[in-house]
Short mmCIF file of C-alpha atoms in Angstrom, two decimals:
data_model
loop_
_atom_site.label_atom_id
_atom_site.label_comp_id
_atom_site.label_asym_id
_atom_site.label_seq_id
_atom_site.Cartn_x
_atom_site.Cartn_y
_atom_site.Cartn_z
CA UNK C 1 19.39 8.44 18.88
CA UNK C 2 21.85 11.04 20.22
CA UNK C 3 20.55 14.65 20.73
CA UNK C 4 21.18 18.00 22.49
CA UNK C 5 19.71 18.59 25.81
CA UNK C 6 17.28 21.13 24.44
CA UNK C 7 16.29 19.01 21.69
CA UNK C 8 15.62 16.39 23.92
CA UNK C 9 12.83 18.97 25.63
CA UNK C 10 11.48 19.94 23.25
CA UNK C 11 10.46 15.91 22.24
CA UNK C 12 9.51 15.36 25.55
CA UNK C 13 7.19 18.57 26.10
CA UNK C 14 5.36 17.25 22.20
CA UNK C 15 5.40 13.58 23.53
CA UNK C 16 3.84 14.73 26.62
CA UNK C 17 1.25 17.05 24.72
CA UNK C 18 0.26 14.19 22.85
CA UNK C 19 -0.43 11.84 25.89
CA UNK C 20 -2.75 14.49 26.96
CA UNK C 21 -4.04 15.03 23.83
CA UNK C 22 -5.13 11.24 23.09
CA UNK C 23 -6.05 11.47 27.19
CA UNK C 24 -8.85 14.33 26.41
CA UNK C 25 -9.74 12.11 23.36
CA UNK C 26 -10.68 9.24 25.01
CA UNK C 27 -8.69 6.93 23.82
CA UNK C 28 -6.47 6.37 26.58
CA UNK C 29 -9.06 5.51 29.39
CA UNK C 30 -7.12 2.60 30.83
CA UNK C 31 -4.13 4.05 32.85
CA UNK C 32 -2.21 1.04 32.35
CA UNK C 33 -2.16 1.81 28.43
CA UNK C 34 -2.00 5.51 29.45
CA UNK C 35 1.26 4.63 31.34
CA UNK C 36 2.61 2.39 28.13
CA UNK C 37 2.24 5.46 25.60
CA UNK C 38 3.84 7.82 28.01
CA UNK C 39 6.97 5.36 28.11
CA UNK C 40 7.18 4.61 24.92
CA UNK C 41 8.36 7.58 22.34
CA UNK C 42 6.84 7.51 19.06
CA UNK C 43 10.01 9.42 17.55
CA UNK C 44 12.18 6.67 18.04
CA UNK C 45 10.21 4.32 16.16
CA UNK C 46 9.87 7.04 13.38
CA UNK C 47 13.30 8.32 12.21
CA UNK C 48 11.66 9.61 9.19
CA UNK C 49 8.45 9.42 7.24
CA UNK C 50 7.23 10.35 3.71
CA UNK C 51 4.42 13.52 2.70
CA UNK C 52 2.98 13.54 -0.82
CA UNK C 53 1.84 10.88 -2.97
CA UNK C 54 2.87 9.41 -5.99
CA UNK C 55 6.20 10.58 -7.62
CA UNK C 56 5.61 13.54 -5.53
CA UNK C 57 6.55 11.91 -2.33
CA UNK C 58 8.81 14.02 0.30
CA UNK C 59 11.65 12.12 3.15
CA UNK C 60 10.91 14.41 5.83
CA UNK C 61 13.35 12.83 8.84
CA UNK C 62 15.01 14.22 12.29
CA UNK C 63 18.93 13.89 11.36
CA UNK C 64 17.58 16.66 8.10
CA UNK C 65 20.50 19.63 8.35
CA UNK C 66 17.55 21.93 8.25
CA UNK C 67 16.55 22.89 11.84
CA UNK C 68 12.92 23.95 10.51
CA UNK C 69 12.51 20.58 8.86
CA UNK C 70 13.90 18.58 11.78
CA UNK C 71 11.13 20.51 13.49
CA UNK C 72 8.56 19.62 10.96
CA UNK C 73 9.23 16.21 11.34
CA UNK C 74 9.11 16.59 15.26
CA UNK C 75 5.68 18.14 14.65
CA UNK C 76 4.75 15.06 12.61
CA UNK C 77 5.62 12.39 14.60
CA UNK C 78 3.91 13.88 17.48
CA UNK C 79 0.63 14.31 15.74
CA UNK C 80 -1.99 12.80 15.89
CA UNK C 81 -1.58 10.95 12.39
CA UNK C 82 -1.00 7.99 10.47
CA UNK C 83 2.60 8.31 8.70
CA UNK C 84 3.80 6.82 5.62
CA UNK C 85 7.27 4.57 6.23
CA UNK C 86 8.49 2.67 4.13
CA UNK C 87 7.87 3.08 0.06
CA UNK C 88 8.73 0.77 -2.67
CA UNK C 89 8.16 1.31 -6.60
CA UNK C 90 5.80 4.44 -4.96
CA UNK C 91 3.65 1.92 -3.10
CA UNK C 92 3.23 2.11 0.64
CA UNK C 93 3.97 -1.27 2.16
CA UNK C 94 4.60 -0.27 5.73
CA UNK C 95 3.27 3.08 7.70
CA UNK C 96 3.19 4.44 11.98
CA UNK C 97 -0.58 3.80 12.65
CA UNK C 98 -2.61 7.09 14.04
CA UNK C 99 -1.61 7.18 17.58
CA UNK C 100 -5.77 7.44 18.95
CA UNK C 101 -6.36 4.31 16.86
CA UNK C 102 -3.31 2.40 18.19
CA UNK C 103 -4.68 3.41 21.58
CA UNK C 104 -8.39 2.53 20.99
CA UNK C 105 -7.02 -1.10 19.72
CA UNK C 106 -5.08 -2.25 22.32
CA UNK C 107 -8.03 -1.05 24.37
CA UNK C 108 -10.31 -3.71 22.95
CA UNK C 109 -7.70 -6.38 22.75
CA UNK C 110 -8.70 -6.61 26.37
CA UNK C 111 -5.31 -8.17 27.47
CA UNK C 112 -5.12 -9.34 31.22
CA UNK C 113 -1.65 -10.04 33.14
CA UNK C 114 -0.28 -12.77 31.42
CA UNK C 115 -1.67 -13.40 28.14
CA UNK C 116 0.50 -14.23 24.93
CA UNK C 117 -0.06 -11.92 22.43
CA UNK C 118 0.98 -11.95 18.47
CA UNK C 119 0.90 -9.17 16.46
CA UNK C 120 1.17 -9.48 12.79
CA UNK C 121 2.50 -6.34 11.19
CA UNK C 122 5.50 -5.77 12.77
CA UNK C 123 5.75 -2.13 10.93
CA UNK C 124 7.96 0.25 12.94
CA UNK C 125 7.89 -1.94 16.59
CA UNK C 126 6.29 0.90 17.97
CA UNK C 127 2.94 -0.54 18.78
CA UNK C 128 4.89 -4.25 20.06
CA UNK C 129 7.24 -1.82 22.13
CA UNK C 130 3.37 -0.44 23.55
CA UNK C 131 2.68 -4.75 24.01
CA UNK C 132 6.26 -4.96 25.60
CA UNK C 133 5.61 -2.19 28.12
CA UNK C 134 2.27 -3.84 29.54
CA UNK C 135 2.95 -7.44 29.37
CA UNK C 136 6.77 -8.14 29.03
CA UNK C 137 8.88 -8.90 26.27
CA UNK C 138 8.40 -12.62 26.81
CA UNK C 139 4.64 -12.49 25.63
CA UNK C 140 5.16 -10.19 23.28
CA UNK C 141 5.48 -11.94 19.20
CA UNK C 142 5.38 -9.28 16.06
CA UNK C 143 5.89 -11.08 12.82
CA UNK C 144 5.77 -9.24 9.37
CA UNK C 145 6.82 -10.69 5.71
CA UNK C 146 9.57 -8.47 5.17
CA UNK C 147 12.70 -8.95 6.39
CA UNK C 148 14.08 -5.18 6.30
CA UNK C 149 10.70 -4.22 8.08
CA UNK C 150 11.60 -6.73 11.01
CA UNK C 151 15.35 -6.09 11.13
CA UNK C 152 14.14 -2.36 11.39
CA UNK C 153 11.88 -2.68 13.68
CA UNK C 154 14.36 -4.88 15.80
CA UNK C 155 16.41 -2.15 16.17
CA UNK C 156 13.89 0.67 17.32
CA UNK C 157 12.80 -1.59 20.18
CA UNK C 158 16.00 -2.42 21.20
CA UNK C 159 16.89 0.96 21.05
CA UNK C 160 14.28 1.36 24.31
CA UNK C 161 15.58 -1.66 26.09
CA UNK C 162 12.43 -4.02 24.23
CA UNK C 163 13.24 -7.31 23.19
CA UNK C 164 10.14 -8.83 22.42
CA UNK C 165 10.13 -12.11 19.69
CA UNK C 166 10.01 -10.78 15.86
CA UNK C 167 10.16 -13.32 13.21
CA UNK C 168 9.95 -12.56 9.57
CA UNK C 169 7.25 -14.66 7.84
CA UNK C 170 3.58 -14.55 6.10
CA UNK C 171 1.89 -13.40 9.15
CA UNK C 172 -1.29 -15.20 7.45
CA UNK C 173 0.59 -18.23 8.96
CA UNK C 174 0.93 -17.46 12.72
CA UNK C 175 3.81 -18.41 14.60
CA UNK C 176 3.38 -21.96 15.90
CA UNK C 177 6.22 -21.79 17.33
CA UNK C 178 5.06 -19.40 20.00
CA UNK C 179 1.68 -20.71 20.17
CA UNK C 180 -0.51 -20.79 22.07
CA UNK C 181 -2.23 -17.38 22.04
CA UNK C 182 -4.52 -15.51 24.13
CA UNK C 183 -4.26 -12.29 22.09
CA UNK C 184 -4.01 -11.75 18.19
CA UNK C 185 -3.72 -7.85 17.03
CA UNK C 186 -3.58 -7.32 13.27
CA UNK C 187 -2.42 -4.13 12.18
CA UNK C 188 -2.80 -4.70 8.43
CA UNK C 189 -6.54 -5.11 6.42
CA UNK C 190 -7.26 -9.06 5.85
CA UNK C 191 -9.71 -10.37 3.38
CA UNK C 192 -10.31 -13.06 5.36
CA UNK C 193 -9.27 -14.08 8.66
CA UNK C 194 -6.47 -16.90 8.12
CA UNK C 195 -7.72 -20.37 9.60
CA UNK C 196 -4.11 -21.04 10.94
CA UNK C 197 -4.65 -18.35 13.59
CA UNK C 198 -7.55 -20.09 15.02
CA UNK C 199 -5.31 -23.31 15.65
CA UNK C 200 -2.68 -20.99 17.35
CA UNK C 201 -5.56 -19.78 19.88
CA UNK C 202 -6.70 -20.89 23.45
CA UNK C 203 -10.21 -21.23 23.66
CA UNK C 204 -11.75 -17.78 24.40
CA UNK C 205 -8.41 -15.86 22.60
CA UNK C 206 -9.45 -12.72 21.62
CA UNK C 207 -8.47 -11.65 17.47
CA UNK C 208 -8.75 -8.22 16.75
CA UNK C 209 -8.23 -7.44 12.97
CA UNK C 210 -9.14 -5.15 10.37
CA UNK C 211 -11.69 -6.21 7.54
CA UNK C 212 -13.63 -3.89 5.26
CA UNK C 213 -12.88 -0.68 6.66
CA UNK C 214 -13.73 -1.71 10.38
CA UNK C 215 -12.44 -4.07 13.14
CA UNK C 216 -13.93 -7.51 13.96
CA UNK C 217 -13.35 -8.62 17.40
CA UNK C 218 -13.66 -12.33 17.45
CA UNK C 219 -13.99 -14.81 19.97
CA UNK C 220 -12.21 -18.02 19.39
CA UNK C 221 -14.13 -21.07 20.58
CA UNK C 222 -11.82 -23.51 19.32
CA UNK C 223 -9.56 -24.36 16.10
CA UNK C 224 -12.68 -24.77 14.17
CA UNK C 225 -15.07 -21.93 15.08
CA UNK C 226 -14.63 -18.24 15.71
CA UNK C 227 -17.41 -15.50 16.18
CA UNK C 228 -17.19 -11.82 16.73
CA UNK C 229 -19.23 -8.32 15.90
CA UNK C 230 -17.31 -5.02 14.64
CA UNK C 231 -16.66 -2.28 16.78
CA UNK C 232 -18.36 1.06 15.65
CA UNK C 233 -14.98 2.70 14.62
CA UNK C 234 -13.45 2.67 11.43
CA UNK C 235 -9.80 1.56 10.37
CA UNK C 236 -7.89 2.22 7.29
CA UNK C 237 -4.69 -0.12 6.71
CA UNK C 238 -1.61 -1.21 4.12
CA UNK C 239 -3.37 -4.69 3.19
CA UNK C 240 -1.68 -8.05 4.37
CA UNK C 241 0.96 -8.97 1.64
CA UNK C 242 1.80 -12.48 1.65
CA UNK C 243 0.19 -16.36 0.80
CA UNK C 244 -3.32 -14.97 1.34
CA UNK C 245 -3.24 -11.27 0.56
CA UNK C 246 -6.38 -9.88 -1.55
CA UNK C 247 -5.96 -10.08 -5.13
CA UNK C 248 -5.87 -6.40 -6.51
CA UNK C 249 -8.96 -4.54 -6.33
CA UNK C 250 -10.30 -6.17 -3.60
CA UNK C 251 -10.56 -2.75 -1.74
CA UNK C 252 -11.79 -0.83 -4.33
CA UNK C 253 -15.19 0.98 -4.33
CA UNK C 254 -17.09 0.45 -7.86
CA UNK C 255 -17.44 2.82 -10.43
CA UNK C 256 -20.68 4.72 -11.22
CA UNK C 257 -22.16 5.38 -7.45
CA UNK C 258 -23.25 8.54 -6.58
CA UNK C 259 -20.80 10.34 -4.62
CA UNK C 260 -22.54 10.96 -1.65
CA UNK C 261 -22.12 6.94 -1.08
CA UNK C 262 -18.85 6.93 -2.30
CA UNK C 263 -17.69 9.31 0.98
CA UNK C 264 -20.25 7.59 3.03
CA UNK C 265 -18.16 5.73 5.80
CA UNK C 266 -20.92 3.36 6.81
CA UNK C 267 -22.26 2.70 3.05
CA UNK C 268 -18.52 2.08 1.87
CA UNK C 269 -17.94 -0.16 4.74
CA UNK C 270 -21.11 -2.65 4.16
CA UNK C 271 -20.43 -2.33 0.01
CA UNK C 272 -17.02 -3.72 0.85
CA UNK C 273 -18.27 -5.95 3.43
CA UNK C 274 -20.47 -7.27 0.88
CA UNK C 275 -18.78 -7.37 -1.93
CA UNK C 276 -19.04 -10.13 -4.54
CA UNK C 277 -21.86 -11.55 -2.63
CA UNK C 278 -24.00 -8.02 -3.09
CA UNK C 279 -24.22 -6.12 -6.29
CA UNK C 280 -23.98 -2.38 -5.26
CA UNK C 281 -27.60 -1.81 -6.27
CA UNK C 282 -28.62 -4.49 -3.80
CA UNK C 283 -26.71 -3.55 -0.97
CA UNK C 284 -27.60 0.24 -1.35
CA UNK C 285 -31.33 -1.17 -1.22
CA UNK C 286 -30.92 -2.93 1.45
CA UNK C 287 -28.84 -0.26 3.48
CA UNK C 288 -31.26 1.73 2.94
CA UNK C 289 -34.02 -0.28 4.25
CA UNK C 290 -32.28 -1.55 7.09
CA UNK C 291 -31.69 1.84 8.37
CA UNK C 292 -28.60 2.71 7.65
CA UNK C 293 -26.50 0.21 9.60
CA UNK C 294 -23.49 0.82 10.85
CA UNK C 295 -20.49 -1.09 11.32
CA UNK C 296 -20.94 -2.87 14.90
CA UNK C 297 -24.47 -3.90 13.88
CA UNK C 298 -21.94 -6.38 11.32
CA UNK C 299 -20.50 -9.44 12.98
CA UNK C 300 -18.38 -12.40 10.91
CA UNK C 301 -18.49 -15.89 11.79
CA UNK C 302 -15.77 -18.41 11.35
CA UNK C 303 -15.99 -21.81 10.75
CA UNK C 304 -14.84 -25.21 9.19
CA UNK C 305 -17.30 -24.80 6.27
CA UNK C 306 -16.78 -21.06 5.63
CA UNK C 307 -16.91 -17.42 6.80
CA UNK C 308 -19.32 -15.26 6.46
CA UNK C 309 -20.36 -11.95 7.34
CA UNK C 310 -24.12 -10.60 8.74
CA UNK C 311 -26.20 -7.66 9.19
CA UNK C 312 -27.73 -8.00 13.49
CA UNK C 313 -27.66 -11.83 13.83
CA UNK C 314 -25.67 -14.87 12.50
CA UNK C 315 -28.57 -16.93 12.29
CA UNK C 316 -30.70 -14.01 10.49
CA UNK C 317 -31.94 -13.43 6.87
CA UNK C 318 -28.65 -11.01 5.96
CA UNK C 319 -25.47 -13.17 6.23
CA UNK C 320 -23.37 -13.94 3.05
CA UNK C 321 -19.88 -15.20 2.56
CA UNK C 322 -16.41 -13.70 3.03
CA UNK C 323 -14.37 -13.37 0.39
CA UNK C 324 -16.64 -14.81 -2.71
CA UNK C 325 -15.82 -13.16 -5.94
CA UNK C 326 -18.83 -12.30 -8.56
CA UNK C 327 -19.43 -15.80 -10.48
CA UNK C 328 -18.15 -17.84 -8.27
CA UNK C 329 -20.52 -20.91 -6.83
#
């Protein structure tokens, strides 16, 4: 993307002002990630984004003839945000994640020199181009299910000189072709975690994936068996579309709670956690008598029988299963 010299400043001094804004955060404490975000421009990855929501949605992008909305959107990409993408029928299918929880991910993915990593949710190629910069664009695989999301994203990395693998597919799948994996990083809220991934892992792969409204970092033992806690922050995402996505609903909180729960982070986390297996009353009783919990105090275990979540211990008197629907055996 072509620009005048002083335009070109002015990105760099906001690019720079966030690196030492996410720096003074915490969330870049590794200097190698540190290093990645401070080579990698966010802008290029984010030609435009949307404001608003429903019919009410605004393009705000940097080619606008405006110079005070070409600054706006200079001002958005650089902040510390998550920004709508890509639209369709109103919907958001496809969004920039918020830079601090980008950073605090790849963090916990805990990649070493080396490792293989797949990312599913290619979205902009932003976050693979962050991959790219620390490992190399040979263990670097993005996959996401559609194709003008890849093809996009294809061109923003090769834009910076990244040419990492991205396939377009149901990232619920994998890529066996690129298998096998040390790493998996899923930037898009699961249901479940997809059984194929475990057959695409070394032993002792790392996952790191959204669920609920937290992150489960799992630790693959083998194709069969896969065991992880949350971390304590939370994570909002566009939900995996594709063979296995949640029906509708799924992520909905249920009508009739008090509103103090409803805005509680760590209730609304274990009622979705829970759900189908827990009717609200229950789990508010036992939230409550627990203590409160909250999220890395959950864990999920994977296995050939099932998967099920659990409140301090796997083998303790609070574990019920993933993804069971009211009425269901």
């Amino acid at each position: 993307m072509g620009a005048h010299p002083e335009v070109r400043d002015v990105r760099e001094t906001a690019h720079a002002a966030q690196i030492r804004e996410l720096t003074a955060a915490g969330a870049l404490e590794d200097p190698r990630w540190r290093a990645a975000f401070a080579a990698v421009p966010r802008h290029v990855f984010v030609p435009y984004f949307y404001t608003g929501r429903g019919a009410g949605h605004e393009r705000v992008w940097g080619e606008d003839p405006d110079p005070e909305q070409r600054a706006r959107w200079l001002r958005g990409v650089y902040t510390d945000t998550p920004l709508a993408t890509r639209l369709r029928d109103g919907e958001l299918v496809s969004s920039s994640s918020q830079p601090s929880l980008m950073a605090k991910m790849l963090e916990a993915l805990e990649v070493r020199d080396g490792d293989n990593v797949l990312e599913i949710g290619a979205g902009t190629g932003y976050n693979a181009a962050l991959l790219c910069h620390r490992l190399g664009d040979g263990l670097v695989t993005t996959v996401d299910l559609d194709e003008e999301i890849t093809e996009s994203a294809r061109a923003h990395l090769a834009e910076l000189g990244y040419h990492p693998v991205v396939v377009t597919g149901d990232g619920a799948r994998g890529c066996p072709a690129r298998a096998p994996f040390d790493r998996i990083l899923v930037t898009c809220t699961i249901p479940l975690i997809p059984p194929a991934w475990l057959g695409q892992c070394r032993p002792g792969a790392r996952i790191l994936a959204p669920l609920s409204t937290g992150l489960i970092a799992l630790t693959v033992r083998d194709a069969g068996f896969a065991e992880g806690r949350f971390l304590h922050t939370s994570a909002y995402f566009v939900p995996l579309r594709g063979a296995t996505a949640a029906p509708p609903g799924t992520y909905g909180m249920p009508q009739g709670l008090p509103y103090e729960l409803v805005e509680n982070e760590r209730f609304q986390f274990m009622l979705l956690l829970t759900s189908g297996a827990l009717h609200p009353r229950e789990a508010l009783d036992l939230w409550r008598r627990e203590d409160r919990p909250g999220r890395e105090r959950f864990g999920v275990t994977v296995g050939e029988a099932g998967q099920w979540s659990w409140l301090d211990d796997p083998q303790g008197p609070y574990v019920w299963p993933l993804g069971e629907t009211e009425g269901e055996s």
